PDB file of C-alpha atoms in Angstrom:
ATOM      1  CA  MET A 135       0.000   0.000   0.000  1.00  0.00           C
ATOM      2  CA  ARG A 136       1.196   3.500  -0.757  1.00  0.00           C
ATOM      3  CA  THR A 137      -1.991   5.614  -0.994  1.00  0.00           C
ATOM      4  CA  VAL A 138      -4.817   6.298   1.467  1.00  0.00           C
ATOM      5  CA  LEU A 139      -8.362   7.102   0.372  1.00  0.00           C
ATOM      6  CA  PHE A 140     -10.458   8.510   3.215  1.00  0.00           C
ATOM      7  CA  ASP A 141     -14.166   8.734   3.864  1.00  0.00           C
ATOM      8  CA  MET A 142     -15.346  12.024   5.347  1.00  0.00           C
ATOM      9  CA  PHE A 143     -18.193  11.578   7.828  1.00  0.00           C
ATOM     10  CA  GLY A 144     -17.453   9.278  10.725  1.00  0.00           C
ATOM     11  CA  VAL A 145     -13.727   9.441   9.927  1.00  0.00           C
ATOM     12  CA  VAL A 146     -12.327  12.894   9.114  1.00  0.00           C
ATOM     13  CA  ALA A 147     -15.535  14.656  10.101  1.00  0.00           C
ATOM     14  CA  MET A 148     -17.889  13.700  12.891  1.00  0.00           C
ATOM     15  CA  ASP A 149     -21.198  11.930  12.529  1.00  0.00           C
ATOM     16  CA  GLN A 150     -24.388  13.914  12.952  1.00  0.00           C
ATOM     17  CA  SER A 151     -24.717  15.962  16.121  1.00  0.00           C
ATOM     18  CA  PRO A 152     -27.129  14.119  18.460  1.00  0.00           C
ATOM     19  CA  SER A 153     -28.597  17.359  19.762  1.00  0.00           C
ATOM     20  CA  VAL A 154     -29.249  18.725  16.269  1.00  0.00           C
ATOM     21  CA  ARG A 155     -30.766  15.388  15.255  1.00  0.00           C
ATOM     22  CA  GLU A 156     -33.288  15.784  18.068  1.00  0.00           C
ATOM     23  CA  THR A 157     -34.084  19.318  16.944  1.00  0.00           C
ATOM     24  CA  MET A 158     -34.659  18.105  13.386  1.00  0.00           C
ATOM     25  CA  VAL A 159     -37.136  15.482  14.561  1.00  0.00           C
ATOM     26  CA  ASP A 160     -38.957  18.007  16.744  1.00  0.00           C
ATOM     27  CA  HIS A 161     -39.174  20.470  13.859  1.00  0.00           C
ATOM     28  CA  SER A 162     -40.509  17.805  11.501  1.00  0.00           C
ATOM     29  CA  GLY A 163     -43.468  17.005  13.743  1.00  0.00           C
ATOM     30  CA  HIS A 164     -43.059  13.261  13.185  1.00  0.00           C
ATOM     31  CA  ALA A 165     -42.004  10.291  15.267  1.00  0.00           C
ATOM     32  CA  SER A 166     -38.252   9.755  15.284  1.00  0.00           C
ATOM     33  CA  SER A 167     -38.321   6.321  13.632  1.00  0.00           C
ATOM     34  CA  ASP A 168     -40.614   7.529  10.843  1.00  0.00           C
ATOM     35  CA  PHE A 169     -38.557  10.651  10.267  1.00  0.00           C
ATOM     36  CA  TRP A 170     -35.207   8.888   9.961  1.00  0.00           C
ATOM     37  CA  SER A 171     -36.606   6.179   7.716  1.00  0.00           C
ATOM     38  CA  ALA A 172     -37.883   8.876   5.353  1.00  0.00           C
ATOM     39  CA  TYR A 173     -34.667  10.898   5.742  1.00  0.00           C
ATOM     40  CA  TRP A 174     -32.377   8.109   4.566  1.00  0.00           C
ATOM     41  CA  ALA A 175     -34.534   6.666   1.781  1.00  0.00           C
ATOM     42  CA  PRO A 176     -33.726   9.349  -0.871  1.00  0.00           C
ATOM     43  CA  ARG A 177     -30.354  10.322   0.599  1.00  0.00           C
ATOM     44  CA  GLN A 178     -28.277   8.567  -2.056  1.00  0.00           C
ATOM     45  CA  ASP A 179     -29.968  10.644  -4.763  1.00  0.00           C
ATOM     46  CA  TYR A 180     -29.299  13.802  -2.738  1.00  0.00           C
ATOM     47  CA  ASP A 181     -25.661  12.872  -2.153  1.00  0.00           C
ATOM     48  CA  ARG A 182     -25.178  12.065  -5.843  1.00  0.00           C
ATOM     49  CA  GLY A 183     -26.485  15.493  -6.829  1.00  0.00           C
ATOM     50  CA  ASP A 184     -29.652  14.199  -8.473  1.00  0.00           C
ATOM     51  CA  LEU A 185     -31.709  16.251  -5.987  1.00  0.00           C
ATOM     52  CA  ASP A 186     -31.079  19.675  -4.495  1.00  0.00           C
ATOM     53  CA  GLY A 187     -32.028  20.533  -0.921  1.00  0.00           C
ATOM     54  CA  PRO A 188     -35.656  21.570  -1.507  1.00  0.00           C
ATOM     55  CA  ALA A 189     -36.307  18.585  -3.785  1.00  0.00           C
ATOM     56  CA  TYR A 190     -34.757  16.223  -1.254  1.00  0.00           C
ATOM     57  CA  TRP A 191     -36.929  17.500   1.582  1.00  0.00           C
ATOM     58  CA  ARG A 192     -40.001  17.323  -0.646  1.00  0.00           C
ATOM     59  CA  ALA A 193     -39.159  13.654  -1.183  1.00  0.00           C
ATOM     60  CA  VAL A 194     -38.771  13.150   2.571  1.00  0.00           C
ATOM     61  CA  GLY A 195     -42.119  14.836   3.210  1.00  0.00           C
ATOM     62  CA  GLU A 196     -43.832  12.705   0.593  1.00  0.00           C
ATOM     63  CA  ARG A 197     -42.549   9.560   2.267  1.00  0.00           C
ATOM     64  CA  LEU A 198     -43.908  10.832   5.566  1.00  0.00           C
ATOM     65  CA  GLY A 199     -47.280  11.480   3.949  1.00  0.00           C
ATOM     66  CA  SER A 200     -47.301  15.184   4.822  1.00  0.00           C
ATOM     67  CA  PRO A 201     -45.251  17.612   2.707  1.00  0.00           C
ATOM     68  CA  PHE A 202     -43.256  20.222   4.579  1.00  0.00           C
ATOM     69  CA  ALA A 203     -44.159  23.891   4.248  1.00  0.00           C
ATOM     70  CA  PRO A 204     -41.524  26.075   2.521  1.00  0.00           C
ATOM     71  CA  GLU A 205     -40.418  27.594   5.830  1.00  0.00           C
ATOM     72  CA  GLN A 206     -40.032  24.092   7.297  1.00  0.00           C
ATOM     73  CA  VAL A 207     -37.895  23.042   4.338  1.00  0.00           C
ATOM     74  CA  GLU A 208     -35.661  26.074   4.794  1.00  0.00           C
ATOM     75  CA  ARG A 209     -35.219  25.312   8.488  1.00  0.00           C
ATOM     76  CA  LEU A 210     -34.607  21.591   7.919  1.00  0.00           C
ATOM     77  CA  ILE A 211     -31.936  22.328   5.311  1.00  0.00           C
ATOM     78  CA  ALA A 212     -30.169  24.631   7.779  1.00  0.00           C
ATOM     79  CA  LEU A 213     -30.390  22.102  10.611  1.00  0.00           C
ATOM     80  CA  ASP A 214     -29.207  19.270   8.384  1.00  0.00           C
ATOM     81  CA  LEU A 215     -26.141  21.247   7.336  1.00  0.00           C
ATOM     82  CA  GLU A 216     -25.353  22.152  10.922  1.00  0.00           C
ATOM     83  CA  SER A 217     -25.690  18.548  12.072  1.00  0.00           C
ATOM     84  CA  TRP A 218     -22.918  17.383   9.716  1.00  0.00           C
ATOM     85  CA  SER A 219     -20.538  20.354   9.998  1.00  0.00           C
ATOM     86  CA  ARG A 220     -18.071  19.264  12.700  1.00  0.00           C
ATOM     87  CA  VAL A 221     -14.610  17.889  11.944  1.00  0.00           C
ATOM     88  CA  ASP A 222     -12.614  15.483  14.108  1.00  0.00           C
ATOM     89  CA  GLU A 223      -9.397  17.315  14.911  1.00  0.00           C
ATOM     90  CA  ASP A 224      -7.555  14.121  15.904  1.00  0.00           C
ATOM     91  CA  SER A 225      -8.330  12.613  12.509  1.00  0.00           C
ATOM     92  CA  VAL A 226      -7.397  15.841  10.758  1.00  0.00           C
ATOM     93  CA  ALA A 227      -4.038  15.796  12.549  1.00  0.00           C
ATOM     94  CA  LEU A 228      -3.435  12.244  11.335  1.00  0.00           C
ATOM     95  CA  VAL A 229      -4.297  13.194   7.759  1.00  0.00           C
ATOM     96  CA  ARG A 230      -1.965  16.183   7.980  1.00  0.00           C
ATOM     97  CA  SER A 231       0.880  13.988   9.224  1.00  0.00           C
ATOM     98  CA  LEU A 232       0.381  11.645   6.269  1.00  0.00           C
ATOM     99  CA  SER A 233       0.347  14.605   3.903  1.00  0.00           C
ATOM    100  CA  ASP A 234       3.539  15.990   5.442  1.00  0.00           C
ATOM    101  CA  ALA A 235       5.157  12.563   5.012  1.00  0.00           C
ATOM    102  CA  GLY A 236       4.369  12.627   1.295  1.00  0.00           C
ATOM    103  CA  VAL A 237       1.726   9.887   1.332  1.00  0.00           C
ATOM    104  CA  PRO A 238      -0.676  10.315  -1.628  1.00  0.00           C
ATOM    105  CA  LEU A 239      -4.160  11.060  -0.285  1.00  0.00           C
ATOM    106  CA  GLY A 240      -7.702  11.169  -1.563  1.00  0.00           C
ATOM    107  CA  LEU A 241     -11.139  11.828  -0.108  1.00  0.00           C
ATOM    108  CA  LEU A 242     -14.293  10.025  -1.232  1.00  0.00           C
ATOM    109  CA  SER A 243     -17.357  11.425   0.491  1.00  0.00           C
ATOM    110  CA  ASN A 244     -21.091  11.025   0.069  1.00  0.00           C
ATOM    111  CA  ILE A 245     -22.021  14.676   0.438  1.00  0.00           C
ATOM    112  CA  PRO A 246     -24.827  16.806  -1.051  1.00  0.00           C
ATOM    113  CA  THR A 247     -24.180  20.091  -2.820  1.00  0.00           C
ATOM    114  CA  GLU A 248     -25.193  22.378   0.041  1.00  0.00           C
ATOM    115  CA  LEU A 249     -23.007  20.527   2.528  1.00  0.00           C
ATOM    116  CA  ALA A 250     -20.033  20.511   0.160  1.00  0.00           C
ATOM    117  CA  ALA A 251     -20.338  24.288  -0.079  1.00  0.00           C
ATOM    118  CA  ARG A 252     -20.508  24.512   3.727  1.00  0.00           C
ATOM    119  CA  PHE A 253     -17.283  22.528   4.085  1.00  0.00           C
ATOM    120  CA  GLU A 254     -15.559  24.655   1.462  1.00  0.00           C
ATOM    121  CA  GLU A 255     -16.567  27.713   3.473  1.00  0.00           C
ATOM    122  CA  ARG A 256     -15.780  26.449   6.976  1.00  0.00           C
ATOM    123  CA  HIS A 257     -13.209  23.690   6.543  1.00  0.00           C
ATOM    124  CA  ARG A 258     -11.145  24.521   3.477  1.00  0.00           C
ATOM    125  CA  ARG A 259      -7.988  23.760   5.497  1.00  0.00           C
ATOM    126  CA  VAL A 260      -9.187  20.154   5.784  1.00  0.00           C
ATOM    127  CA  LEU A 261     -10.220  19.720   2.162  1.00  0.00           C
ATOM    128  CA  ASP A 262      -6.908  21.174   0.997  1.00  0.00           C
ATOM    129  CA  LEU A 263      -5.083  18.218   2.565  1.00  0.00           C
ATOM    130  CA  PHE A 264      -6.496  15.970  -0.172  1.00  0.00           C
ATOM    131  CA  PRO A 265      -5.098  16.375  -3.708  1.00  0.00           C
ATOM    132  CA  VAL A 266      -7.973  14.205  -4.961  1.00  0.00           C
ATOM    133  CA  LEU A 267     -11.444  15.281  -3.783  1.00  0.00           C
ATOM    134  CA  GLY A 268     -14.180  12.841  -4.702  1.00  0.00           C
ATOM    135  CA  LEU A 269     -17.295  14.669  -3.523  1.00  0.00           C
ATOM    136  CA  SER A 270     -20.300  12.636  -4.630  1.00  0.00           C
ATOM    137  CA  CYS A 271     -22.413  15.643  -5.607  1.00  0.00           C
ATOM    138  CA  ARG A 272     -19.622  16.839  -7.913  1.00  0.00           C
ATOM    139  CA  ILE A 273     -18.592  13.528  -9.485  1.00  0.00           C
ATOM    140  CA  GLY A 274     -22.105  12.111  -9.975  1.00  0.00           C
ATOM    141  CA  HIS A 275     -21.363   8.855  -8.143  1.00  0.00           C
ATOM    142  CA  ALA A 276     -21.886   7.862  -4.521  1.00  0.00           C
ATOM    143  CA  LYS A 277     -20.523   5.017  -2.425  1.00  0.00           C
ATOM    144  CA  PRO A 278     -20.870   2.090  -2.552  1.00  0.00           C
ATOM    145  CA  GLU A 279     -21.184   2.475  -6.346  1.00  0.00           C
ATOM    146  CA  ALA A 280     -18.117   1.124  -8.126  1.00  0.00           C
ATOM    147  CA  ASP A 281     -17.866   4.215 -10.332  1.00  0.00           C
ATOM    148  CA  ALA A 282     -17.202   6.365  -7.253  1.00  0.00           C
ATOM    149  CA  PHE A 283     -14.081   4.334  -6.494  1.00  0.00           C
ATOM    150  CA  HIS A 284     -13.032   4.192 -10.146  1.00  0.00           C
ATOM    151  CA  TRP A 285     -13.248   7.996 -10.335  1.00  0.00           C
ATOM    152  CA  CYS A 286     -10.821   8.322  -7.424  1.00  0.00           C
ATOM    153  CA  LEU A 287      -8.437   5.618  -8.622  1.00  0.00           C
ATOM    154  CA  GLU A 288      -8.140   7.259 -12.027  1.00  0.00           C
ATOM    155  CA  ARG A 289      -7.249  10.621 -10.507  1.00  0.00           C
ATOM    156  CA  LEU A 290      -4.929   9.121  -7.920  1.00  0.00           C
ATOM    157  CA  GLY A 291      -3.132   7.448 -10.813  1.00  0.00           C
ATOM    158  CA  THR A 292      -2.755   4.181  -8.995  1.00  0.00           C
ATOM    159  CA  SER A 293      -3.999   0.606  -9.004  1.00  0.00           C
ATOM    160  CA  PRO A 294      -6.525  -0.694  -6.447  1.00  0.00           C
ATOM    161  CA  GLU A 295      -4.043  -2.931  -4.633  1.00  0.00           C
ATOM    162  CA  GLU A 296      -1.915   0.109  -3.773  1.00  0.00           C
ATOM    163  CA  VAL A 297      -4.769   1.895  -1.969  1.00  0.00           C
ATOM    164  CA  LEU A 298      -6.038   1.654   1.599  1.00  0.00           C
ATOM    165  CA  PHE A 299      -9.656   2.796   1.807  1.00  0.00           C
ATOM    166  CA  VAL A 300     -10.784   3.996   5.244  1.00  0.00           C
ATOM    167  CA  ASP A 301     -14.504   4.278   6.033  1.00  0.00           C
ATOM    168  CA  ASP A 302     -16.708   3.710   9.076  1.00  0.00           C
ATOM    169  CA  ASN A 303     -19.393   2.081   6.906  1.00  0.00           C
ATOM    170  CA  THR A 304     -18.864  -1.660   6.493  1.00  0.00           C
ATOM    171  CA  ALA A 305     -20.839  -1.800   3.229  1.00  0.00           C
ATOM    172  CA  ASN A 306     -18.585   0.825   1.662  1.00  0.00           C
ATOM    173  CA  VAL A 307     -15.451  -0.983   2.827  1.00  0.00           C
ATOM    174  CA  ALA A 308     -16.800  -4.256   1.430  1.00  0.00           C
ATOM    175  CA  ALA A 309     -17.467  -2.570  -1.929  1.00  0.00           C
ATOM    176  CA  ALA A 310     -13.902  -1.240  -2.008  1.00  0.00           C
ATOM    177  CA  ARG A 311     -12.464  -4.655  -1.227  1.00  0.00           C
ATOM    178  CA  GLU A 312     -14.490  -6.218  -4.043  1.00  0.00           C
ATOM    179  CA  LEU A 313     -12.710  -3.825  -6.410  1.00  0.00           C
ATOM    180  CA  GLY A 314      -9.295  -4.853  -5.099  1.00  0.00           C
ATOM    181  CA  LEU A 315      -8.601  -2.019  -2.659  1.00  0.00           C
ATOM    182  CA  HIS A 316      -7.435  -2.703   0.863  1.00  0.00           C
ATOM    183  CA  GLY A 317     -10.169  -1.751   3.312  1.00  0.00           C
ATOM    184  CA  HIS A 318     -10.234  -0.637   6.927  1.00  0.00           C
ATOM    185  CA  VAL A 319     -13.416  -0.098   8.945  1.00  0.00           C
ATOM    186  CA  PHE A 320     -12.596   2.992  10.986  1.00  0.00           C
ATOM    187  CA  THR A 321     -13.199   2.830  14.737  1.00  0.00           C
ATOM    188  CA  SER A 322     -10.528   5.127  16.185  1.00  0.00           C
ATOM    189  CA  VAL A 323      -7.446   7.142  15.284  1.00  0.00           C
ATOM    190  CA  PRO A 324      -5.080   4.925  17.335  1.00  0.00           C
ATOM    191  CA  GLU A 325      -6.347   1.803  15.568  1.00  0.00           C
ATOM    192  CA  LEU A 326      -5.926   3.446  12.174  1.00  0.00           C
ATOM    193  CA  ARG A 327      -2.380   4.468  13.092  1.00  0.00           C
ATOM    194  CA  ARG A 328      -1.636   0.821  13.854  1.00  0.00           C
ATOM    195  CA  VAL A 329      -3.049  -0.307  10.498  1.00  0.00           C
ATOM    196  CA  LEU A 330      -1.067   2.349   8.654  1.00  0.00           C
ATOM    197  CA  LYS A 331       2.147   1.329  10.398  1.00  0.00           C
ATOM    198  CA  GLU A 332       1.574  -2.331   9.567  1.00  0.00           C
ATOM    199  CA  GLY A 333       1.013  -1.335   5.946  1.00  0.00           C
ATOM    200  CA  GLY A 334       4.280   0.569   5.799  1.00  0.00           C
ATOM    201  CA  LEU A 335       2.644   3.990   5.658  1.00  0.00           C
ATOM    202  CA  THR A 336       4.284   6.632   7.816  1.00  0.00           C
ATOM    203  CA  ALA A 337       2.192   8.933   9.977  1.00  0.00           C
ATOM    204  CA  GLY A 338       3.959  11.108  12.495  1.00  0.00           C
TER     205      GLY A 338
END
């Protein structure tokens, strides 16, 4: 292995804020289980860029059987962005150490257009650590689709067996392994450091 391809959320950035998740459910006026089932159902299309924010929330409302009013949609978009907007500074430090050591890096993230713009505004220092940025809304492919990985491999200029893919989602890691990449299910920075060391990749 000589290259590392990172996932964003749950690895470099944090998962959704629990407190903001609760606020989203309260604002929706629906039971939590119903809301999250409807939230995730069209998410792949949103991440891929097939839907914009208003269209995505219309789809969520339709699944719930009660469309959201325009002011609700505006508020839900804002809350959704806020819920995903935190980075993990320990992970960022690890990525920076790999970058400083000259390890080729890429990022492959399922991320909708509005959230990509938020990260470019708030966390450009993080995105700039990755010479290859595979943002699903920009490349038209989302994990675990094979084309998302192929897009990154082509721009990294490397073969699958030379890449370690790091993601907290087991389905995405399994998809990467099927394509010949090495895969690591992320659980913690110390564990990832151990895997990198075993693979001969230096991280200070």
